[in-house]
GROMACS .gro file of C-alpha atoms in nm:
model
  501
    1MET     CA    1  -0.065   3.410  -2.270
    2ARG     CA    2   0.245   3.520  -2.082
    3HIS     CA    3   0.102   3.760  -1.829
    4ARG     CA    4   0.293   3.788  -1.503
    5GLN     CA    5   0.315   4.046  -1.232
    6ILE     CA    6   0.658   4.175  -1.333
    7CYS     CA    7   0.847   4.105  -1.650
    8LEU     CA    8   1.195   3.971  -1.576
    9ALA     CA    9   1.327   3.924  -1.928
   10GLY     CA   10   1.703   3.912  -1.920
   11VAL     CA   11   1.737   3.927  -1.545
   12VAL     CA   12   1.950   3.614  -1.523
   13ALA     CA   13   2.216   3.776  -1.733
   14LEU     CA   14   2.245   4.039  -1.460
   15ALA     CA   15   2.257   3.794  -1.169
   16LEU     CA   16   2.539   3.851  -0.922
   17PRO     CA   17   2.725   3.683  -0.637
   18ALA     CA   18   2.700   3.788  -0.275
   19MET     CA   19   2.948   4.061  -0.184
   20ALA     CA   20   3.088   4.164   0.150
   21ILE     CA   21   2.831   4.371   0.337
   22ALA     CA   22   2.957   4.700   0.470
   23GLU     CA   23   2.892   4.813   0.825
   24GLY     CA   24   2.533   4.910   0.897
   25LYS     CA   25   2.193   4.791   0.787
   26PRO     CA   26   2.132   4.686   0.425
   27SER     CA   27   1.909   4.991   0.382
   28ASP     CA   28   2.207   5.208   0.481
   29ILE     CA   29   2.411   5.050   0.202
   30ASN     CA   30   2.132   5.089  -0.053
   31PRO     CA   31   1.800   5.260   0.032
   32LEU     CA   32   1.629   5.028  -0.217
   33CYS     CA   33   1.703   4.725   0.001
   34PRO     CA   34   1.495   4.597   0.293
   35ASP     CA   35   1.680   4.527   0.616
   36ASN     CA   36   1.682   4.149   0.561
   37SER     CA   37   1.846   4.182   0.219
   38SER     CA   38   2.093   3.900   0.160
   39ALA     CA   39   2.326   4.090  -0.076
   40PRO     CA   40   2.290   4.468  -0.041
   41LEU     CA   41   2.511   4.637  -0.298
   42PRO     CA   42   2.595   5.006  -0.324
   43PRO     CA   43   2.426   5.172  -0.623
   44ASN     CA   44   2.756   5.213  -0.810
   45ALA     CA   45   2.908   4.875  -0.726
   46ASN     CA   46   3.103   4.690  -0.995
   47LYS     CA   47   2.927   4.356  -1.002
   48PRO     CA   48   3.044   4.030  -1.165
   49VAL     CA   49   2.803   3.755  -1.268
   50ASN     CA   50   2.660   3.518  -1.007
   51PRO     CA   51   2.764   3.163  -1.104
   52GLN     CA   52   2.460   3.024  -0.921
   53THR     CA   53   2.223   3.178  -1.175
   54ASP     CA   54   2.454   3.224  -1.472
   55PRO     CA   55   2.276   3.074  -1.776
   56ALA     CA   56   2.604   2.916  -1.883
   57ALA     CA   57   2.612   2.711  -1.561
   58PHE     CA   58   2.325   2.483  -1.663
   59ASP     CA   59   2.179   2.334  -1.974
   60PHE     CA   60   1.863   2.539  -1.933
   61HIS     CA   61   1.552   2.437  -2.120
   62ASN     CA   62   1.352   2.729  -2.253
   63SER     CA   63   1.006   2.641  -2.128
   64PRO     CA   64   0.704   2.747  -2.337
   65TYR     CA   65   0.535   2.845  -2.009
   66PRO     CA   66   0.596   3.137  -1.773
   67ASP     CA   67   0.839   3.053  -1.495
   68PHE     CA   68   0.669   3.242  -1.212
   69GLY     CA   69   0.407   3.501  -1.134
   70PHE     CA   70   0.541   3.705  -0.840
   71MET     CA   71   0.887   3.855  -0.793
   72VAL     CA   72   1.069   4.163  -0.666
   73SER     CA   73   1.154   4.418  -0.933
   74GLN     CA   74   1.457   4.358  -1.151
   75GLN     CA   75   1.627   4.653  -0.986
   76GLU     CA   76   1.567   4.525  -0.633
   77TYR     CA   77   1.685   4.176  -0.726
   78PHE     CA   78   1.999   4.317  -0.887
   79PHE     CA   79   2.102   4.533  -0.592
   80CYS     CA   80   1.957   4.349  -0.290
   81TRP     CA   81   1.912   3.976  -0.357
   82SER     CA   82   2.167   3.893  -0.623
   83ASP     CA   83   2.305   3.593  -0.431
   84GLN     CA   84   1.964   3.424  -0.443
   85PRO     CA   85   1.849   3.183  -0.717
   86ILE     CA   86   1.596   3.271  -0.984
   87PHE     CA   87   1.339   2.999  -1.041
   88ARG     CA   88   1.326   2.838  -1.384
   89LEU     CA   89   1.054   2.594  -1.486
   90LYS     CA   90   1.180   2.259  -1.618
   91THR     CA   91   0.927   2.113  -1.862
   92ASP     CA   92   1.132   1.930  -2.127
   93PHE     CA   93   0.920   1.624  -2.058
   94PRO     CA   94   1.021   1.288  -2.215
   95ASN     CA   95   0.817   1.192  -2.521
   96THR     CA   96   0.858   0.819  -2.462
   97LEU     CA   97   0.771   0.625  -2.149
   98PRO     CA   98   1.087   0.538  -1.951
   99ASP     CA   99   1.135   0.162  -1.924
  100THR     CA  100   1.286   0.158  -1.574
  101VAL     CA  101   1.065   0.195  -1.268
  102PRO     CA  102   1.191   0.262  -0.913
  103ASP     CA  103   1.284  -0.058  -0.730
  104PHE     CA  104   1.025  -0.001  -0.456
  105VAL     CA  105   0.735  -0.011  -0.704
  106GLY     CA  106   0.546  -0.340  -0.733
  107THR     CA  107   0.685  -0.487  -0.411
  108GLY     CA  108   0.379  -0.427  -0.192
  109GLU     CA  109   0.613  -0.369   0.104
  110PHE     CA  110   0.428  -0.046   0.190
  111MET     CA  111   0.139  -0.263   0.321
  112ASP     CA  112   0.356  -0.437   0.580
  113PRO     CA  113   0.386  -0.245   0.910
  114SER     CA  114   0.731  -0.394   0.961
  115THR     CA  115   0.864  -0.252   0.633
  116ALA     CA  116   0.654   0.064   0.585
  117ALA     CA  117   0.915   0.297   0.739
  118GLU     CA  118   1.188   0.139   0.527
  119TYR     CA  119   0.971   0.183   0.217
  120LEU     CA  120   0.925   0.553   0.295
  121GLU     CA  121   1.299   0.596   0.341
  122LYS     CA  122   1.356   0.434  -0.001
  123VAL     CA  123   1.113   0.677  -0.165
  124LYS     CA  124   1.273   0.971   0.016
  125ARG     CA  125   1.621   0.866  -0.089
  126TYR     CA  126   1.501   0.818  -0.448
  127SER     CA  127   1.341   1.165  -0.448
  128LEU     CA  128   1.642   1.341  -0.296
  129THR     CA  129   1.907   1.176  -0.513
  130GLY     CA  130   2.061   1.450  -0.726
  131ASN     CA  131   1.804   1.706  -0.609
  132THR     CA  132   1.993   1.810  -0.296
  133PRO     CA  133   2.078   2.055  -0.165
  134ASN     CA  134   1.876   2.301  -0.375
  135TRP     CA  135   1.577   2.100  -0.505
  136ASN     CA  136   1.670   2.220  -0.853
  137PRO     CA  137   1.620   1.960  -1.129
  138PHE     CA  138   1.854   2.153  -1.361
  139GLU     CA  139   2.139   2.067  -1.123
  140ASN     CA  140   2.053   1.698  -1.110
  141THR     CA  141   2.307   1.489  -1.299
  142GLU     CA  142   2.181   1.155  -1.164
  143ALA     CA  143   1.810   1.149  -1.251
  144ASN     CA  144   1.553   1.338  -1.453
  145TRP     CA  145   1.293   1.540  -1.260
  146TYR     CA  146   1.056   1.812  -1.377
  147HIS     CA  147   0.806   2.078  -1.273
  148ILE     CA  148   0.432   2.108  -1.341
  149PRO     CA  149   0.349   2.406  -1.567
  150TRP     CA  150   0.084   2.674  -1.526
  151LEU     CA  151   0.103   2.711  -1.150
  152HIS     CA  152   0.257   3.056  -1.181
  153SER     CA  153  -0.054   3.268  -1.133
  154SER     CA  154  -0.406   3.204  -1.009
  155PRO     CA  155  -0.577   3.542  -0.963
  156THR     CA  156  -0.923   3.394  -0.910
  157ALA     CA  157  -0.841   3.050  -0.771
  158TYR     CA  158  -0.766   2.923  -0.424
  159PRO     CA  159  -0.566   3.025  -0.229
  160PRO     CA  160  -0.595   3.406  -0.226
  161ASN     CA  161  -0.300   3.578  -0.393
  162GLY     CA  162  -0.157   3.242  -0.488
  163GLY     CA  163   0.084   3.147  -0.764
  164THR     CA  164   0.455   3.080  -0.803
  165GLU     CA  165   0.713   3.317  -0.657
  166GLY     CA  166   1.039   3.388  -0.836
  167PHE     CA  167   1.320   3.279  -0.605
  168ARG     CA  168   1.236   2.911  -0.552
  169GLY     CA  169   0.909   2.849  -0.735
  170LEU     CA  170   0.712   2.823  -0.412
  171ILE     CA  171   0.334   2.811  -0.444
  172LYS     CA  172   0.107   2.936  -0.168
  173GLU     CA  173  -0.103   2.640  -0.053
  174ALA     CA  174  -0.281   2.676   0.280
  175PRO     CA  175  -0.307   2.860   0.612
  176MET     CA  176  -0.192   2.725   0.947
  177SER     CA  177  -0.422   2.754   1.246
  178PRO     CA  178  -0.280   2.870   1.580
  179HIS     CA  179  -0.106   2.582   1.762
  180GLN     CA  180  -0.152   2.353   1.462
  181ILE     CA  181   0.204   2.226   1.480
  182SER     CA  182   0.316   2.318   1.831
  183ALA     CA  183   0.210   2.472   2.161
  184GLY     CA  184   0.474   2.737   2.092
  185GLN     CA  185   0.308   2.837   1.764
  186ASP     CA  186   0.067   3.107   1.882
  187GLY     CA  187   0.018   3.232   1.527
  188GLN     CA  188  -0.038   3.581   1.394
  189ASP     CA  189  -0.328   3.790   1.266
  190GLY     CA  190  -0.412   3.655   0.924
  191ASN     CA  191  -0.233   3.325   1.000
  192TYR     CA  192   0.092   3.172   0.893
  193SER     CA  193   0.108   3.021   0.544
  194VAL     CA  194   0.227   2.699   0.386
  195TYR     CA  195   0.422   2.720   0.058
  196ALA     CA  196   0.521   2.423  -0.157
  197ILE     CA  197   0.727   2.314  -0.456
  198THR     CA  198   0.675   1.980  -0.634
  199LEU     CA  199   0.905   1.774  -0.854
  200VAL     CA  200   0.788   1.479  -1.065
  201ASN     CA  201   1.003   1.196  -1.195
  202ASP     CA  202   1.044   1.103  -1.561
  203ILE     CA  203   0.758   0.851  -1.559
  204ALA     CA  204   0.511   1.109  -1.430
  205ALA     CA  205   0.661   1.364  -1.668
  206TYR     CA  206   0.581   1.141  -1.966
  207THR     CA  207   0.210   1.174  -1.884
  208LEU     CA  208   0.254   1.551  -1.854
  209HIS     CA  209   0.413   1.544  -2.199
  210GLU     CA  210   0.105   1.370  -2.336
  211MET     CA  211  -0.120   1.628  -2.170
  212TRP     CA  212   0.083   1.931  -2.282
  213LYS     CA  213   0.198   1.818  -2.629
  214ASN     CA  214   0.034   2.134  -2.750
  215PRO     CA  215   0.122   2.404  -2.496
  216GLU     CA  216  -0.171   2.609  -2.626
  217GLY     CA  217  -0.423   2.327  -2.586
  218PRO     CA  218  -0.365   2.073  -2.306
  219ASP     CA  219  -0.564   1.750  -2.317
  220PRO     CA  220  -0.737   1.676  -1.981
  221ARG     CA  221  -0.834   1.327  -2.098
  222VAL     CA  222  -0.475   1.212  -2.051
  223THR     CA  223  -0.524   1.157  -1.677
  224ASP     CA  224  -0.876   1.010  -1.697
  225ALA     CA  225  -0.926   0.632  -1.713
  226ARG     CA  226  -1.243   0.667  -1.924
  227TYR     CA  227  -1.019   0.778  -2.211
  228GLY     CA  228  -0.736   0.534  -2.142
  229GLY     CA  229  -0.554   0.790  -1.934
  230GLY     CA  230  -0.376   0.801  -1.601
  231PHE     CA  231  -0.024   0.814  -1.466
  232LYS     CA  232   0.182   0.500  -1.523
  233ASP     CA  233   0.324   0.265  -1.263
  234GLY     CA  234   0.639   0.416  -1.117
  235ALA     CA  235   0.524   0.778  -1.140
  236VAL     CA  236   0.652   0.968  -0.835
  237PHE     CA  237   0.555   1.312  -0.705
  238ALA     CA  238   0.775   1.466  -0.432
  239LYS     CA  239   0.673   1.790  -0.264
  240LEU     CA  240   0.853   2.007  -0.010
  241LEU     CA  241   0.628   2.220   0.213
  242PHE     CA  242   0.756   2.529   0.394
  243THR     CA  243   0.608   2.773   0.644
  244ASP     CA  244   0.688   3.131   0.737
  245ALA     CA  245   0.654   3.029   1.103
  246PRO     CA  246   0.795   3.115   1.345
  247ARG     CA  247   0.777   3.493   1.352
  248GLY     CA  248   0.783   3.746   1.634
  249SER     CA  249   0.727   3.603   1.981
  250ASP     CA  250   0.696   3.252   1.836
  251LYS     CA  251   1.065   3.245   1.751
  252GLY     CA  252   1.251   2.986   1.953
  253ASN     CA  253   0.929   2.822   2.069
  254ILE     CA  254   0.896   2.548   1.805
  255PRO     CA  255   1.179   2.307   1.888
  256PHE     CA  256   1.162   2.090   1.575
  257LEU     CA  257   1.200   2.399   1.350
  258GLU     CA  258   1.536   2.480   1.507
  259ASN     CA  259   1.839   2.411   1.283
  260PRO     CA  260   1.608   2.477   0.990
  261TYR     CA  261   1.639   2.402   0.623
  262SER     CA  262   1.547   2.751   0.503
  263TRP     CA  263   1.498   2.951   0.186
  264PHE     CA  264   1.404   3.306   0.107
  265GLY     CA  265   1.064   3.334  -0.062
  266TYR     CA  266   0.867   3.626  -0.204
  267ILE     CA  267   0.551   3.570  -0.002
  268THR     CA  268   0.245   3.745   0.140
  269PRO     CA  269   0.297   3.869   0.499
  270THR     CA  270   0.002   3.656   0.614
  271PHE     CA  271  -0.222   3.397   0.452
  272ASP     CA  272  -0.531   3.619   0.475
  273PRO     CA  273  -0.403   3.977   0.453
  274VAL     CA  274  -0.536   4.192   0.735
  275GLY     CA  275  -0.701   4.521   0.644
  276ASP     CA  276  -0.798   4.683   0.316
  277GLY     CA  277  -0.586   4.780   0.020
  278PRO     CA  278  -0.375   4.589  -0.233
  279VAL     CA  279  -0.185   4.282  -0.118
  280THR     CA  280   0.189   4.335  -0.108
  281ARG     CA  281   0.448   4.061  -0.095
  282GLU     CA  282   0.777   4.062   0.092
  283VAL     CA  283   1.096   3.859   0.090
  284HIS     CA  284   1.096   3.647   0.403
  285GLN     CA  285   1.258   3.331   0.533
  286VAL     CA  286   1.054   3.012   0.502
  287ASN     CA  287   1.139   2.690   0.685
  288LEU     CA  288   1.089   2.333   0.571
  289LEU     CA  289   0.802   2.172   0.763
  290GLN     CA  290   0.700   1.863   0.566
  291MET     CA  291   0.766   1.646   0.263
  292ASP     CA  292   0.490   1.458   0.079
  293ILE     CA  293   0.528   1.178  -0.173
  294MET     CA  294   0.287   1.004  -0.412
  295VAL     CA  295   0.380   0.679  -0.587
  296ARG     CA  296   0.169   0.518  -0.862
  297ASP     CA  297   0.180   0.148  -0.783
  298SER     CA  298  -0.074  -0.102  -0.914
  299THR     CA  299  -0.010  -0.330  -0.616
  300ALA     CA  300  -0.193  -0.074  -0.399
  301PRO     CA  301  -0.547  -0.217  -0.380
  302VAL     CA  302  -0.822  -0.018  -0.555
  303THR     CA  303  -0.652   0.324  -0.557
  304ASN     CA  304  -0.321   0.215  -0.716
  305TRP     CA  305  -0.155   0.506  -0.531
  306VAL     CA  306   0.065   0.518  -0.220
  307LEU     CA  307   0.078   0.852  -0.037
  308GLY     CA  308   0.336   0.926   0.230
  309THR     CA  309   0.437   1.212   0.458
  310PHE     CA  310   0.752   1.319   0.643
  311ALA     CA  311   0.780   1.580   0.920
  312TYR     CA  312   1.089   1.800   0.966
  313ASN     CA  313   1.275   1.775   1.296
  314GLY     CA  314   1.585   1.992   1.321
  315GLN     CA  315   1.675   1.820   1.649
  316ALA     CA  316   1.657   1.465   1.511
  317ASP     CA  317   1.914   1.233   1.670
  318VAL     CA  318   2.035   1.019   1.381
  319LYS     CA  319   2.304   0.761   1.435
  320GLY     CA  320   2.609   0.825   1.219
  321ALA     CA  321   2.495   1.175   1.114
  322PRO     CA  322   2.665   1.499   1.217
  323ALA     CA  323   2.521   1.681   1.518
  324PRO     CA  324   2.195   1.860   1.431
  325ALA     CA  325   2.353   2.206   1.436
  326ASP     CA  326   2.641   2.092   1.211
  327ARG     CA  327   2.441   1.934   0.929
  328SER     CA  328   2.465   2.076   0.578
  329ASP     CA  329   2.150   2.154   0.381
  330ALA     CA  330   2.177   1.821   0.199
  331GLU     CA  331   2.222   1.638   0.530
  332LYS     CA  332   1.920   1.818   0.676
  333LEU     CA  333   1.703   1.688   0.393
  334HIS     CA  334   1.831   1.334   0.437
  335HIS     CA  335   1.836   1.315   0.818
  336ASN     CA  336   1.579   1.566   0.948
  337LEU     CA  337   1.278   1.451   0.742
  338ILE     CA  338   1.120   1.188   0.968
  339PRO     CA  339   0.860   0.946   0.826
  340VAL     CA  340   0.510   1.009   0.961
  341GLY     CA  341   0.342   0.731   0.769
  342LEU     CA  342   0.178   0.618   0.449
  343MET     CA  343  -0.165   0.522   0.319
  344TRP     CA  344  -0.310   0.356   0.012
  345GLY     CA  345  -0.676   0.364   0.110
  346ASN     CA  346  -0.927   0.561   0.316
  347ASP     CA  347  -1.054   0.273   0.537
  348PRO     CA  348  -1.413   0.350   0.435
  349GLN     CA  349  -1.546   0.093   0.683
  350ASP     CA  350  -1.420   0.300   0.980
  351THR     CA  351  -1.669   0.577   1.072
  352THR     CA  352  -1.543   0.651   1.423
  353ASN     CA  353  -1.548   1.029   1.465
  354THR     CA  354  -1.235   1.133   1.654
  355THR     CA  355  -0.960   1.391   1.603
  356THR     CA  356  -0.648   1.505   1.787
  357PRO     CA  357  -0.697   1.871   1.884
  358PHE     CA  358  -0.431   2.139   1.845
  359PRO     CA  359  -0.165   2.153   1.975
  360PRO     CA  360  -0.071   1.789   1.931
  361THR     CA  361   0.109   1.652   2.236
  362LYS     CA  362   0.116   1.284   2.136
  363THR     CA  363   0.082   1.095   1.811
  364VAL     CA  364  -0.229   0.883   1.862
  365ILE     CA  365  -0.214   0.574   1.640
  366ASN     CA  366  -0.540   0.402   1.549
  367PRO     CA  367  -0.467   0.026   1.536
  368ASP     CA  368  -0.801  -0.043   1.363
  369LEU     CA  369  -0.700   0.126   1.037
  370LYS     CA  370  -0.607  -0.127   0.768
  371GLU     CA  371  -0.495   0.112   0.492
  372THR     CA  372  -0.292   0.365   0.692
  373ILE     CA  373   0.036   0.288   0.868
  374ILE     CA  374   0.183   0.547   1.105
  375THR     CA  375   0.548   0.509   1.201
  376ASP     CA  376   0.658   0.523   1.562
  377SER     CA  377   0.997   0.695   1.549
  378ALA     CA  378   1.150   0.854   1.857
  379ASN     CA  379   1.252   1.145   1.630
  380LEU     CA  380   0.897   1.214   1.511
  381PRO     CA  381   0.746   1.530   1.665
  382ALA     CA  382   0.394   1.487   1.802
  383GLN     CA  383   0.148   1.472   1.512
  384HIS     CA  384  -0.222   1.559   1.498
  385LEU     CA  385  -0.270   1.324   1.198
  386GLY     CA  386  -0.605   1.318   1.017
  387TRP     CA  387  -0.960   1.206   1.090
  388ASN     CA  388  -0.955   0.915   1.339
  389GLY     CA  389  -0.580   0.870   1.291
  390ARG     CA  390  -0.566   0.854   0.912
  391LEU     CA  391  -0.253   0.993   0.754
  392ASN     CA  392  -0.216   1.371   0.734
  393GLY     CA  393   0.094   1.583   0.781
  394PRO     CA  394   0.161   1.875   1.016
  395ALA     CA  395   0.058   2.126   0.746
  396ASP     CA  396  -0.274   1.947   0.688
  397LEU     CA  397  -0.616   1.938   0.852
  398ASN     CA  398  -0.684   1.705   1.144
  399THR     CA  399  -1.032   1.633   1.006
  400THR     CA  400  -0.948   1.479   0.667
  401SER     CA  401  -0.674   1.256   0.523
  402CYS     CA  402  -0.420   1.270   0.242
  403LEU     CA  403  -0.636   1.050   0.018
  404ALA     CA  404  -0.964   1.214   0.122
  405CYS     CA  405  -0.834   1.529  -0.048
  406HIS     CA  406  -0.648   1.377  -0.340
  407ILE     CA  407  -0.931   1.159  -0.466
  408MET     CA  408  -1.118   1.486  -0.531
  409ALA     CA  409  -0.857   1.612  -0.781
  410GLN     CA  410  -1.047   1.694  -1.101
  411TYR     CA  411  -1.088   1.949  -1.377
  412PRO     CA  412  -1.302   2.150  -1.356
  413ALA     CA  413  -1.331   2.158  -0.976
  414LEU     CA  414  -1.688   2.035  -0.931
  415THR     CA  415  -1.640   1.875  -0.590
  416SER     CA  416  -1.519   2.045  -0.274
  417LEU     CA  417  -1.165   1.962  -0.165
  418VAL     CA  418  -1.287   1.876   0.188
  419PRO     CA  419  -1.618   1.758   0.336
  420PRO     CA  420  -1.862   2.009   0.487
  421GLY     CA  421  -1.785   2.072   0.852
  422SER     CA  422  -1.416   1.979   0.829
  423VAL     CA  423  -1.308   2.341   0.886
  424PRO     CA  424  -1.229   2.519   1.102
  425ASP     CA  425  -1.011   2.240   1.235
  426GLY     CA  426  -0.807   2.184   1.548
  427GLY     CA  427  -1.074   2.242   1.812
  428PRO     CA  428  -1.129   2.025   2.119
  429ASN     CA  429  -1.418   1.840   1.959
  430PRO     CA  430  -1.433   1.631   1.640
  431PRO     CA  431  -1.634   1.768   1.347
  432ASP     CA  432  -2.010   1.794   1.387
  433ILE     CA  433  -2.109   1.549   1.113
  434LYS     CA  434  -2.471   1.601   1.006
  435ASP     CA  435  -2.484   1.321   0.751
  436MET     CA  436  -2.233   1.036   0.785
  437ASP     CA  437  -2.312   0.898   0.438
  438GLU     CA  438  -2.236   1.238   0.284
  439TRP     CA  439  -1.919   1.270   0.494
  440MET     CA  440  -1.794   0.929   0.388
  441PHE     CA  441  -1.812   1.035   0.022
  442TRP     CA  442  -1.470   1.190   0.090
  443PHE     CA  443  -1.344   0.871   0.254
  444GLN     CA  444  -1.429   0.625  -0.018
  445ASN     CA  445  -1.173   0.427  -0.215
  446ILE     CA  446  -1.188   0.495  -0.586
  447PRO     CA  447  -0.957   0.365  -0.857
  448ALA     CA  448  -0.673   0.575  -0.993
  449ALA     CA  449  -0.762   0.814  -1.275
  450THR     CA  450  -1.127   0.808  -1.172
  451SER     CA  451  -1.316   1.130  -1.105
  452SER     CA  452  -1.540   1.152  -0.800
  453ASN     CA  453  -1.776   1.350  -1.025
  454ALA     CA  454  -1.856   1.196  -1.364
  455SER     CA  455  -1.901   1.544  -1.513
  456ALA     CA  456  -1.536   1.631  -1.452
  457TYR     CA  457  -1.207   1.494  -1.583
  458SER     CA  458  -0.995   1.308  -1.330
  459THR     CA  459  -0.647   1.449  -1.285
  460ASP     CA  460  -0.548   1.117  -1.125
  461PHE     CA  461  -0.521   1.232  -0.764
  462SER     CA  462  -0.297   1.531  -0.850
  463PHE     CA  463  -0.436   1.865  -0.733
  464GLN     CA  464  -0.150   2.059  -0.889
  465VAL     CA  465  -0.235   1.916  -1.230
  466ALA     CA  466  -0.597   2.019  -1.168
  467ILE     CA  467  -0.488   2.371  -1.073
  468SER     CA  468  -0.259   2.396  -1.375
  469LEU     CA  469  -0.549   2.320  -1.611
  470THR     CA  470  -0.777   2.563  -1.426
  471ASN     CA  471  -0.517   2.840  -1.450
  472PHE     CA  472  -0.448   2.773  -1.817
  473TYR     CA  473  -0.810   2.792  -1.926
  474ALA     CA  474  -0.882   3.097  -1.708
  475ALA     CA  475  -0.591   3.278  -1.871
  476LYS     CA  476  -0.695   3.163  -2.218
  477ASP     CA  477  -1.050   3.288  -2.163
  478ALA     CA  478  -0.915   3.623  -2.052
  479ALA     CA  479  -0.680   3.649  -2.350
  480GLU     CA  480  -0.951   3.556  -2.598
  481PHE     CA  481  -1.225   3.765  -2.432
  482GLY     CA  482  -1.452   3.461  -2.434
  483HIS     CA  483  -1.558   3.137  -2.273
  484ARG     CA  484  -1.632   2.777  -2.369
  485ALA     CA  485  -1.972   2.614  -2.348
  486ASP     CA  486  -1.862   2.323  -2.131
  487GLU     CA  487  -1.756   2.568  -1.860
  488TYR     CA  488  -2.125   2.634  -1.796
  489LEU     CA  489  -2.256   2.277  -1.783
  490VAL     CA  490  -2.200   2.222  -1.408
  491ALA     CA  491  -2.142   2.470  -1.126
  492PRO     CA  492  -1.778   2.466  -1.010
  493VAL     CA  493  -1.691   2.448  -0.641
  494PRO     CA  494  -1.422   2.679  -0.501
  495ILE     CA  495  -1.118   2.490  -0.376
  496GLY     CA  496  -1.079   2.599  -0.016
  497ARG     CA  497  -0.956   2.473   0.318
  498GLY     CA  498  -0.845   2.640   0.637
  499VAL     CA  499  -0.962   2.845   0.932
  500SER     CA  500  -1.124   3.120   0.729
  501ASP     CA  501  -1.297   2.913   0.459
   0.00000   0.00000   0.00000
């Protein structure tokens, strides 16, 4: 099924370069354009093709899947945003397993506190190579990276009004509580949002090829160990996370988001729209907040996965780099993403119930954790981290951990993403845990490609793969006016997290 909010067939052929903006507001130049339009063109302008989105500029792969679900109209794009990219999904996955793995896989150096930061920098450098400055795998001439299909539209799934937007392929992920990242982040009614875009390397893409050999019938067994499935050693996921903060009176009050790495995105004005009526999207600037990585590595005990997080700091003082205000977009990605830490296990033996409340003023490192390493960089903004100091990034809850969420990745979603009582987060007190044994279910260590619920398929710690399967089958049911029996065997659990869940 190829349903999307607005059909954009042929729009790339009409894409245009930015032109000199005449005096006055963009809406004075063209009433169709909002006042933040990046390329307002008069209605009768003679417009050449934009080389940035010209189909002849890249060896585009015609994906069998929709590229995105939400976008301005063709007319508005043509006359108001024609200097902006149009997102294309790259899914020409390799049909044979690549025989070269990244050089940081199999070394075990992530487990050594003295080399953990260096390991994270290696993974970051590997992920950015060829993908800067635009995070566009079609432009990468040095390595092969890909997107995950079927994230374009999720009308009934979490989060509300989610799905891929059409400029950069950003997917709405989560809300941000007031003061979650900074004392200067007062927030707004309905909350700020977090949007993300993930790339996977060729080794991970091979597994996606096996899953999606038949685009009309994906095989969820491919990522489940019970059927011989799972991602292979050397698979890497790299995700950029953006926020629409700061807005209004918050502007200028979040120091590490100064000198931002920014995109335009077609987003909802708030995470939870305030008031009644249909939800409308708008084109608004989003700023890079965080980068997450996942590396499949069998030297990671039990889980066979290493998860890492970086926080953006536009004021980072990096020796040998240009001054913060003078850095290019590519330099911002390389120098302003500061390692927070990594983890390969949930430290299930540690049941101490503590959290860092919002706003974080100091990164509190728990020296008793054996499977989380937090870096101690002078350039790292204060972090709230996760439950009792486990790894979590600035966009994440302070009551969980990276792995506590990712071990729950499954299709269908039969287990909650987060433990009961973990939201709302950020308060002065740690969560009120009623049953520690139940709570620790989310902080167990389970092997890769293993589902936390035997009635569901494991998607091998990847929530976006789980969401892609959910979206596909929901759309297929709608197109076929029917359902499948196995959808009714066990009650699904809504995927939710945040202040309003």
